[in-house]
Amino acid sequence: MLKIIKYTAQNHQNLTQFMEGLQDYLVSIDTFEKLKRDKNYGKKYVKYLLKIIKEDKGIILLAEFDNKIIGCVAGIIETLDKGEILGNKKKLKTARILELYVEPEYRGKHIAVKLITEITKHFKAKKCEQLRLEVYAPNNNAHNFYLSQGFKNESIDLMKKI
Ligand SMILES: CC(C)(COP(=O)(O)OP(=O)(O)OC[C@H]1O[C@@H](n2cnc3c(N)ncnc32)[C@H](O)[C@@H]1OP(=O)(O)O)[C@@H](O)C(=O)NCCC(=O)NCCS
């Protein structure tokens, strides 16, 4: 049976492996050839992630299936952005998804849907009015997943090598 549980320190190794799996995946699809994955990436990144989760009232949820941890979602509550501070945008309490990962052999079974549903409930209970996230352009799978879950493209970040 699938259960969504809150991250605790005993799942540190799972989270580290997931972040390495995610980064390896992004490197494998990186048509811009900008990303890399250092040997200690997982350890370093999880340290940073846990710090911002703590500072920014965030949460990490894990998907557990038959006593095995198979995926995760991490998100934070954002402070106001520049537009909101300058008054040219409505002030909306915003949550941001930072990471989402499902182990390859468990994909296509609506595990990510369940993770997103639960983290959405969490942030709604915290009075957040919108949920945001960024997708790396070559990551069509994730982009399509988010579109299928009701997210809409809002701004587009462009770059050219100079
Ligand atoms: C993106 C990811 C989290 C999706 O997880 P998942 O558990 O396989 O997704 P789900 O089974 O919940 O997908 C639900 C719906 O999303 C859509 N979807 C999911 N993957 C898709 C894909 N590759 N292409 C198109 N649509 C997709 C489908 O509509 C699907 O519903 P359906 O199966 O009824 O058609 C998973 O592929 C993953 O971990 N990828 C690598 C890490 C990553 O890219 N993370 C996101 C970083 S921003």
Short mmCIF file of N, CA, C and O and ligand atoms in Angstrom, two decimals, residues 22 25-26 29 98-103 106-114 133-136 139-142 144-146 148-149, ligand 1:
data_model
loop_
_atom_site.label_atom_id
_atom_site.label_comp_id
_atom_site.label_asym_id
_atom_site.label_seq_id
_atom_site.Cartn_x
_atom_site.Cartn_y
_atom_site.Cartn_z
N LEU A 22 18.07 12.23 -9.21
CA LEU A 22 17.47 13.36 -9.93
C LEU A 22 18.53 14.12 -10.72
O LEU A 22 18.35 14.41 -11.91
N TYR A 25 19.71 12.17 -13.66
CA TYR A 25 18.70 12.22 -14.73
C TYR A 25 18.81 13.55 -15.49
O TYR A 25 18.83 13.58 -16.72
N LEU A 26 18.91 14.65 -14.73
CA LEU A 26 18.98 15.96 -15.39
C LEU A 26 20.24 16.07 -16.25
O LEU A 26 20.19 16.60 -17.37
N ILE A 29 19.78 14.35 -19.62
CA ILE A 29 18.91 14.97 -20.63
C ILE A 29 19.33 16.41 -20.93
O ILE A 29 18.62 17.14 -21.62
N LEU A 98 10.53 22.48 -4.63
CA LEU A 98 11.95 22.53 -4.98
C LEU A 98 12.40 21.24 -5.65
O LEU A 98 13.25 21.27 -6.54
N GLU A 99 11.86 20.14 -5.22
CA GLU A 99 12.30 18.84 -5.75
C GLU A 99 11.13 17.87 -5.80
O GLU A 99 10.26 17.89 -4.92
N LEU A 100 11.14 17.04 -6.82
CA LEU A 100 10.16 15.96 -6.94
C LEU A 100 10.87 14.80 -7.61
O LEU A 100 11.52 14.98 -8.65
N TYR A 101 10.77 13.64 -7.03
CA TYR A 101 11.48 12.48 -7.60
C TYR A 101 10.75 11.20 -7.28
O TYR A 101 10.29 10.99 -6.14
N VAL A 102 10.63 10.34 -8.28
CA VAL A 102 10.09 8.99 -8.08
C VAL A 102 11.10 8.01 -8.67
O VAL A 102 11.62 8.24 -9.78
N GLU A 103 11.39 6.95 -7.95
CA GLU A 103 12.34 5.94 -8.44
C GLU A 103 11.87 5.40 -9.80
O GLU A 103 10.66 5.13 -9.97
N TYR A 106 9.16 2.78 -10.33
CA TYR A 106 7.81 3.04 -9.80
C TYR A 106 7.10 4.16 -10.56
O TYR A 106 6.03 4.61 -10.15
N ARG A 107 7.72 4.63 -11.65
CA ARG A 107 7.10 5.74 -12.39
C ARG A 107 5.87 5.26 -13.16
O ARG A 107 5.74 4.07 -13.46
N GLY A 108 4.97 6.19 -13.46
CA GLY A 108 3.77 5.86 -14.23
C GLY A 108 2.68 5.20 -13.38
O GLY A 108 1.73 4.63 -13.91
N LYS A 109 2.84 5.25 -12.05
CA LYS A 109 1.85 4.63 -11.17
C LYS A 109 1.15 5.67 -10.29
O LYS A 109 0.65 5.35 -9.22
N HIS A 110 1.21 6.89 -10.72
CA HIS A 110 0.55 8.02 -10.02
C HIS A 110 1.13 8.30 -8.63
O HIS A 110 0.44 8.85 -7.77
N ILE A 111 2.39 7.92 -8.43
CA ILE A 111 3.04 8.22 -7.15
C ILE A 111 3.28 9.73 -7.04
O ILE A 111 3.02 10.34 -6.00
N ALA A 112 3.76 10.34 -8.14
CA ALA A 112 4.02 11.79 -8.11
C ALA A 112 2.72 12.56 -7.91
O ALA A 112 2.70 13.57 -7.20
N VAL A 113 1.63 12.07 -8.49
CA VAL A 113 0.33 12.74 -8.28
C VAL A 113 0.01 12.78 -6.79
O VAL A 113 -0.39 13.80 -6.25
N LYS A 114 0.22 11.66 -6.14
CA LYS A 114 -0.09 11.57 -4.71
C LYS A 114 0.82 12.51 -3.91
O LYS A 114 0.36 13.20 -2.99
N LEU A 133 6.86 26.39 -9.22
CA LEU A 133 8.05 25.55 -9.37
C LEU A 133 8.72 25.91 -10.68
O LEU A 133 8.12 26.56 -11.54
N GLU A 134 9.97 25.49 -10.81
CA GLU A 134 10.73 25.73 -12.02
C GLU A 134 11.08 24.38 -12.64
O GLU A 134 11.41 23.44 -11.91
N VAL A 135 10.97 24.30 -13.94
CA VAL A 135 11.36 23.05 -14.63
C VAL A 135 12.47 23.39 -15.61
O VAL A 135 12.36 24.37 -16.36
N TYR A 136 13.52 22.57 -15.64
CA TYR A 136 14.61 22.76 -16.61
C TYR A 136 14.03 22.43 -17.99
O TYR A 136 13.40 21.37 -18.17
N ASN A 139 13.69 19.04 -19.60
CA ASN A 139 12.96 18.01 -18.84
C ASN A 139 11.48 17.97 -19.25
O ASN A 139 10.58 18.33 -18.48
N ASN A 140 11.25 17.51 -20.48
CA ASN A 140 9.88 17.47 -21.00
C ASN A 140 8.97 16.56 -20.18
O ASN A 140 7.79 16.85 -20.02
N ASN A 141 9.52 15.46 -19.68
CA ASN A 141 8.68 14.53 -18.89
C ASN A 141 8.06 15.24 -17.69
O ASN A 141 6.86 15.15 -17.46
N ALA A 142 8.93 15.93 -16.94
CA ALA A 142 8.44 16.60 -15.74
C ALA A 142 7.49 17.75 -16.13
O ALA A 142 6.46 17.94 -15.51
N ASN A 144 5.56 17.97 -18.74
CA ASN A 144 4.25 17.39 -19.10
C ASN A 144 3.50 16.89 -17.88
O ASN A 144 2.28 17.02 -17.80
N PHE A 145 4.26 16.32 -16.95
CA PHE A 145 3.61 15.87 -15.71
C PHE A 145 2.92 17.05 -15.02
O PHE A 145 1.76 16.98 -14.65
N TYR A 146 3.67 18.16 -14.86
CA TYR A 146 3.10 19.31 -14.15
C TYR A 146 1.90 19.90 -14.90
O TYR A 146 0.91 20.28 -14.29
N SER A 148 -0.12 18.26 -16.70
CA SER A 148 -1.24 17.32 -16.48
C SER A 148 -1.86 17.51 -15.10
O SER A 148 -2.99 17.10 -14.87
N GLN A 149 -1.12 18.14 -14.19
CA GLN A 149 -1.62 18.36 -12.83
C GLN A 149 -2.18 19.78 -12.64
O GLN A 149 -2.37 20.23 -11.51
C1 LIG B 1 8.33 13.54 -13.25
C2 LIG B 1 8.09 12.37 -12.30
C3 LIG B 1 8.21 12.86 -10.86
C4 LIG B 1 6.68 11.81 -12.55
O1 LIG B 1 6.46 10.78 -11.60
P1 LIG B 1 5.42 9.58 -11.84
O2 LIG B 1 5.09 9.00 -10.52
O3 LIG B 1 5.91 8.66 -12.88
O4 LIG B 1 4.18 10.37 -12.44
P2 LIG B 1 2.66 9.92 -12.31
O5 LIG B 1 2.54 8.45 -12.54
O6 LIG B 1 2.10 10.44 -11.03
O7 LIG B 1 2.05 10.73 -13.55
C5 LIG B 1 0.76 11.21 -13.54
C6 LIG B 1 0.37 11.84 -14.84
O8 LIG B 1 1.34 12.75 -15.27
C7 LIG B 1 1.52 12.65 -16.69
N1 LIG B 1 2.88 12.21 -16.94
C8 LIG B 1 3.76 11.63 -16.09
N2 LIG B 1 4.93 11.38 -16.69
C9 LIG B 1 4.76 11.81 -17.96
C10 LIG B 1 5.60 11.81 -19.10
N3 LIG B 1 6.83 11.28 -19.05
N4 LIG B 1 5.12 12.35 -20.25
C11 LIG B 1 3.87 12.82 -20.30
N5 LIG B 1 3.02 12.85 -19.26
C12 LIG B 1 3.46 12.34 -18.11
C13 LIG B 1 0.50 11.65 -17.17
O9 LIG B 1 -0.67 12.37 -17.54
C14 LIG B 1 0.24 10.82 -15.96
O10 LIG B 1 -1.06 10.33 -15.89
P3 LIG B 1 -1.48 8.96 -16.65
O11 LIG B 1 -0.45 7.94 -16.26
O12 LIG B 1 -2.84 8.68 -16.10
O13 LIG B 1 -1.45 9.30 -18.10
C15 LIG B 1 9.10 11.21 -12.55
O14 LIG B 1 9.10 10.92 -13.93
C16 LIG B 1 10.52 11.53 -12.13
O15 LIG B 1 10.90 11.29 -10.98
N6 LIG B 1 11.33 12.04 -13.04
C17 LIG B 1 12.75 12.32 -12.78
C18 LIG B 1 12.93 13.45 -11.81
C19 LIG B 1 12.32 14.75 -12.31
O16 LIG B 1 12.40 15.10 -13.49
N7 LIG B 1 11.73 15.48 -11.37
C20 LIG B 1 11.12 16.76 -11.62
C21 LIG B 1 12.13 17.83 -11.46
S1 LIG B 1 11.37 19.41 -11.77
#
